[in-house]
Each structure stands twice: as structure tokens, then as C-alpha cells.
Amino acid sequence: MRLWWGWGARADALTHLPNRRALEERLPAQLESARKAKESVAVMFVDLDRFKTINDTMGHRAGDALLRAVAKRFSSLLSGPVNVYRTGGDEFVIVVDRVRHKRTIAAAAMDVLGAFKEPFFVDGRELFVTASVGASIYPKNAENADDLVAFADSAMYRAKESGRNTAKFYDRAMHARTLERMSLEQDLRQALARGELELAFQPVVDLASTGICGAEALLRWNHPSLGLLMPHAFIGIAEESGIIVEMSRWVLREACTRLAELRERGNPGFRMAVNLSPRDFYEQDLPQYVSSLLKEFSLPAGALDIEVTESIIMNEGAVATLARVHALGVRIVMDDFGVGYSSLAYLKRLPVDAIKIDKTFVDDVTSDPFDQGIVKAIATLGKTLGLRLIAEGVESEAQRQFLRALDCDYAQGYLYAAPGTWKQLELMLERSASESADRRVIQLYGTK
């Protein structure tokens, strides 16, 4: 690797690599040299995957040590006409000049990803870290330094969206998507203040009694120009930007408000389920916040279900916070069971009270032997471990009967109701109570 140090103001104090100012001064000259030589220059934007998690759980000192280790590894592994810069945070820019073939750039990108194959040792701990890489090429993609770096940044975001730990080359559609994403993130930061977030509620039915025993609170964003957005359109952005924490606190408060109203009006056994992101559990005050809400609304802890996905196991600090929430008496539900890690060792470690059978297995459970086998295995596992079973995506009577035969406890899906407004849920509960009263009268007096 060729080092271009410049002087103090152009060197990063943490890693001793050239900094953003050095890049801004050096890159235009490299492009001019490439123009005269009729050669290409590649710019690679490198961003560490989930670096914020390391900072949140191990502290900024560990994060700084990791960045120094990454810089050192780049220096030892990358060779030839390569300049490496640290431009801020966990972001690095790598410039490869005198490029004559695209395969040279591809090889350089693979070298960058290869730098993360071996673990890093930080504070006596072994850390496996990956990176996302975006690349743009002069003069094919841009003819000035600013655009070249911006386009590499766009490609890097595309690499993250593709699952991280990969490299992507820039194309025009990528940049449009990146601008759209940035705009959506800015709008999302204002969504709470503007009152644009809302909850939908989907009933949860007791399969034994067929009565409504609870509901799942589902987040929606009523965007001023895009209309009603489902979580998949914005939750990823919220998690990466950290906005998810504030949003989740809002969801918890709104759900507890509604739950308290309902229980006070004659539904003492009603439960409310709320989905939380693994990112929420990086906040060590989450148990205190949940406890304060339960006290404020005079709710028993057992009335609240918190649903988490299996990805929470990837962070020890998050698992510890989850255990503290569970110790309050809140029921923990493993959502989307079977589509993630599904390690029995992890399931043993987590304080789980119930598992949710994912819709992908329920869809064809009455016709596909493979799905039948999976659902039966999950049901057997759950019952053996003393866990409650919740099936989602139940849409037909045949599915309901199949699940009931497996002694599944609860179900939700379009067979009963789609997610709806709070008023719609209240009407369903009133109708259900009226029907239950009618059945009791028939049992006592008959139909005549």
C-alpha cells in the first residue's frame, strides 16, 4: 500500500491514516493524472457492519481499538497503487489508481473483504467483524472527485441492503435509491413530532375457547406524501439510524395506554403484544422504562407480551437486558421462530415463554408435507420445553383445525381479522362478548 501522509492536519489522530481533508486534496490530482494517462481510478467506500453495536455494548474505547486494528490490517494486506483514508466514524475510503481493467477493481474489493476474514482481538476478546464495500470508477461513473466518492457511498448502501459483508459497483439506479433512502430517513426523524405514527391491532385468539384473548400492536407510518407505510418500508432505516429506540418507546406507551383502557372496561385477562428490535435491548434502561409504564397504567406485568426475533442472540448485552425485562414478569415471545438461527442452545439460554410459528410454515401446512413436518416439530419442541405456541397467518378453517390438533395455544390471522384500528378491535370484543353471552343462554335454556 502506498501511504500519502501529508502533514498533521491531514492525518487522522486515531488511526494515523490520511483523513478526509487529505482525500479531498489528493483525489482530484489523481483523477487528472489518470485522464492524461487514459487510465481509470477506482474509489471504494468501506463501512464496518454493525459497528454501533460494538460501541454500544463494549464502549467507545473498544470501538477505537477496533478501528486502529482495521487500519493496521489494511496497511499490511493492501499493496500496489492504493491509498487508504479514514474519513470519519467507521468509514474508510480506498483509492486505487492506474487501473486498466475492471477485474483489477474487483480483485481490490475482494482484498478489502478478505481483510475481515480473520477475527480482530480487542481488549482480550475475539471479534468477528464484516464490512460493506461500494465502488465507483473514474471516468465511467463520474469525472470529478466529489461525485466519485458520493457514488461509491451509494453503492456501499446497496451492499448493506443486500445483506452486508459484500461489495457492489455503482449504477445510476443505486444513487436514486440512496437519495430516496436519505429523504425517508429525514422524514422519519420528524414522524413522531408530527404525529404520523400509528398503531394497528390484530386480535389473538385462544384456539381452545375460540375467544379473543389479546392483540398484537403493529406499527404503521402515515407518511404525508407516500401514504400508509408498513414496517418493512422503514424499520431497517430506523434501526440503522438509531431512531428505532424512540419509536419503540412510543409504541410501548401507546400500547399500554390502550391495554389499560380495555382492562378497565371489563377485560381483565386481555394481553397486548409489542414487537421490539434487538437494537432496543442495547439500551440498559429499557427494563426501568417498561417497569415505569406498568406502574403508571396500573398494569400487571403478565398483561404485556414483548416479541423479539432470534437475532437478539447475537449480542450478549441485549440478552442480559432481555433477561431483566423478563424478570419483571413480562412474557417474552420468540417471533418468526424457525426462519432465523433456531439453535436449541440459544433457545435454552433465552428467557422465552412462548414461540410464534412463522406464517411461511402455516401457509401450506394443510397441503405440504414438509411444512407439516416443520410445524409438528416446532409444536413438539415447544410443548416439551413448556412453552406456549402461537401460530400467525392463519387464514383457513383447515389450518385452524390442523393447529388445534397439535395443541397449539393461540392463533392470529385473516381467518379471524386483519390488523385494524383500535375502534375495530373494540367492536370485535363487544361482538365476541355478546356471542359468548348468547351461547351461555342457549346452554342454560336451549334454543326454544
Tab-separated table of C-alpha atoms in Angstrom, residues 232-380:
chain	number	residue	atom	x	y	z
A	232	HIS	CA	-40.708	-3.294	6.176
A	233	ALA	CA	-40.503	0.080	4.401
A	234	PHE	CA	-38.898	1.933	7.315
A	235	ILE	CA	-37.860	-0.308	10.226
A	236	GLY	CA	-34.469	-1.106	8.679
A	237	ILE	CA	-33.733	2.611	8.321
A	238	ALA	CA	-34.926	3.233	11.875
A	239	GLU	CA	-32.623	0.525	13.238
A	240	GLU	CA	-29.517	1.678	11.358
A	241	SER	CA	-30.049	5.321	12.310
A	242	GLY	CA	-30.961	4.640	15.953
A	243	ILE	CA	-34.411	6.215	15.566
A	244	ILE	CA	-35.904	2.829	16.442
A	245	VAL	CA	-35.335	3.373	20.177
A	246	GLU	CA	-37.533	6.471	20.359
A	247	MET	CA	-40.132	4.835	18.123
A	248	SER	CA	-40.286	1.687	20.248
A	249	ARG	CA	-40.747	3.696	23.428
A	250	TRP	CA	-43.683	5.444	21.757
A	251	VAL	CA	-45.181	2.094	20.716
A	252	LEU	CA	-44.841	0.700	24.246
A	253	ARG	CA	-46.560	3.735	25.773
A	254	GLU	CA	-49.406	3.749	23.237
A	255	ALA	CA	-49.954	0.001	23.628
A	256	CYS	CA	-50.021	0.247	27.430
A	257	THR	CA	-52.462	3.170	27.246
A	258	ARG	CA	-54.899	1.132	25.141
A	259	LEU	CA	-54.406	-2.000	27.196
A	260	ALA	CA	-55.221	-0.174	30.424
A	261	GLU	CA	-58.391	1.287	28.880
A	262	LEU	CA	-59.576	-2.125	27.759
A	263	ARG	CA	-58.874	-3.922	31.023
A	264	GLU	CA	-60.656	-1.198	32.991
A	265	ARG	CA	-63.766	-1.743	30.841
A	266	GLY	CA	-64.227	-5.367	31.776
A	267	ASN	CA	-61.481	-7.319	30.001
A	268	PRO	CA	-59.148	-8.161	32.904
A	269	GLY	CA	-57.442	-11.055	31.135
A	270	PHE	CA	-56.651	-9.215	27.917
A	271	ARG	CA	-52.983	-9.181	26.833
A	272	MET	CA	-51.099	-6.868	24.497
A	273	ALA	CA	-48.085	-7.923	22.415
A	274	VAL	CA	-45.463	-5.395	21.283
A	275	ASN	CA	-42.585	-6.037	18.871
A	276	LEU	CA	-39.181	-4.702	19.895
A	277	SER	CA	-35.994	-4.584	17.862
A	278	PRO	CA	-32.760	-6.169	19.143
A	279	ARG	CA	-31.424	-2.607	18.986
A	280	ASP	CA	-33.885	-1.616	21.736
A	281	PHE	CA	-32.191	-4.017	24.135
A	282	TYR	CA	-28.846	-2.249	23.776
A	283	GLU	CA	-30.417	0.445	25.986
A	284	GLN	CA	-29.737	-0.590	29.556
A	285	ASP	CA	-32.618	1.498	30.917
A	286	LEU	CA	-35.236	-0.456	28.944
A	287	PRO	CA	-36.287	-2.593	31.966
A	288	GLN	CA	-36.769	0.567	34.043
A	289	TYR	CA	-38.831	2.142	31.272
A	290	VAL	CA	-41.088	-0.917	30.974
A	291	SER	CA	-41.463	-1.075	34.745
A	292	SER	CA	-42.410	2.627	34.906
A	293	LEU	CA	-45.110	2.123	32.255
A	294	LEU	CA	-46.596	-0.841	34.122
A	295	LYS	CA	-46.797	1.239	37.305
A	296	GLU	CA	-48.134	4.339	35.545
A	297	PHE	CA	-51.007	2.421	33.938
A	298	SER	CA	-51.553	0.015	36.882
A	299	LEU	CA	-50.923	-2.988	34.659
A	300	PRO	CA	-49.765	-6.391	35.858
A	301	ALA	CA	-46.541	-7.378	34.124
A	302	GLY	CA	-48.244	-10.525	32.869
A	303	ALA	CA	-50.565	-8.446	30.693
A	304	LEU	CA	-47.688	-7.407	28.413
A	305	ASP	CA	-46.008	-9.621	25.836
A	306	ILE	CA	-42.772	-8.487	24.215
A	307	GLU	CA	-41.937	-10.150	20.930
A	308	VAL	CA	-38.313	-10.437	19.826
A	309	THR	CA	-36.587	-12.183	16.939
A	310	GLU	CA	-33.814	-14.739	17.191
A	311	SER	CA	-31.213	-12.205	16.041
A	312	ILE	CA	-31.119	-10.862	19.605
A	313	ILE	CA	-28.815	-13.747	20.499
A	314	MET	CA	-26.018	-12.075	18.531
A	315	ASN	CA	-25.426	-9.596	21.355
A	316	GLU	CA	-24.655	-10.625	24.926
A	317	GLY	CA	-25.624	-7.238	26.328
A	318	ALA	CA	-29.016	-7.401	24.616
A	319	VAL	CA	-29.646	-10.877	26.043
A	320	ALA	CA	-28.831	-9.602	29.553
A	321	THR	CA	-31.276	-6.709	29.152
A	322	LEU	CA	-33.916	-9.124	27.850
A	323	ALA	CA	-33.473	-11.230	30.983
A	324	ARG	CA	-34.020	-8.159	33.163
A	325	VAL	CA	-37.240	-7.322	31.309
A	326	HIS	CA	-38.410	-10.903	31.748
A	327	ALA	CA	-37.642	-10.729	35.468
A	328	LEU	CA	-40.336	-8.036	35.751
A	329	GLY	CA	-42.913	-10.705	34.894
A	330	VAL	CA	-43.360	-9.665	31.267
A	331	ARG	CA	-43.876	-12.606	28.908
A	332	ILE	CA	-41.227	-12.969	26.182
A	333	VAL	CA	-42.341	-14.355	22.812
A	334	MET	CA	-39.868	-15.586	20.210
A	335	ASP	CA	-41.216	-14.204	16.939
A	336	ASP	CA	-40.725	-15.766	13.481
A	337	PHE	CA	-39.476	-18.986	15.041
A	338	GLY	CA	-37.878	-21.290	12.512
A	339	VAL	CA	-36.727	-18.713	9.966
A	340	GLY	CA	-33.591	-17.471	11.753
A	341	TYR	CA	-30.910	-19.192	13.788
A	342	SER	CA	-33.260	-21.589	15.625
A	343	SER	CA	-30.436	-23.024	17.689
A	344	LEU	CA	-31.706	-25.110	20.583
A	345	ALA	CA	-28.711	-23.994	22.625
A	346	TYR	CA	-29.745	-20.370	22.138
A	347	LEU	CA	-33.370	-21.184	22.933
A	348	LYS	CA	-32.193	-22.737	26.186
A	349	ARG	CA	-30.289	-19.564	27.103
A	350	LEU	CA	-33.072	-17.099	26.381
A	351	PRO	CA	-35.888	-16.356	28.851
A	352	VAL	CA	-38.647	-17.348	26.449
A	353	ASP	CA	-42.262	-18.079	27.459
A	354	ALA	CA	-43.781	-18.649	24.021
A	355	ILE	CA	-42.739	-19.222	20.433
A	356	LYS	CA	-44.517	-17.935	17.377
A	357	ILE	CA	-44.799	-20.256	14.382
A	358	ASP	CA	-43.961	-18.187	11.317
A	359	LYS	CA	-46.573	-17.593	8.623
A	360	THR	CA	-44.313	-19.135	5.956
A	361	PHE	CA	-44.847	-22.544	7.564
A	362	VAL	CA	-48.565	-22.048	8.217
A	363	ASP	CA	-49.423	-21.020	4.629
A	364	ASP	CA	-49.216	-24.537	3.153
A	365	VAL	CA	-49.452	-26.583	6.319
A	366	THR	CA	-52.549	-28.455	5.100
A	367	SER	CA	-51.020	-29.463	1.756
A	368	ASP	CA	-47.223	-29.512	2.014
A	369	PRO	CA	-45.756	-32.496	3.930
A	370	PHE	CA	-42.530	-30.559	4.505
A	371	ASP	CA	-44.327	-27.667	6.213
A	372	GLN	CA	-46.462	-30.123	8.146
A	373	GLY	CA	-43.326	-31.793	9.451
A	374	ILE	CA	-41.763	-28.463	10.461
A	375	VAL	CA	-44.873	-27.267	12.294
A	376	LYS	CA	-45.244	-30.613	14.070
A	377	ALA	CA	-41.588	-30.492	15.124
A	378	ILE	CA	-41.940	-26.920	16.428
A	379	ALA	CA	-45.107	-27.866	18.311
A	380	THR	CA	-43.459	-30.901	19.888
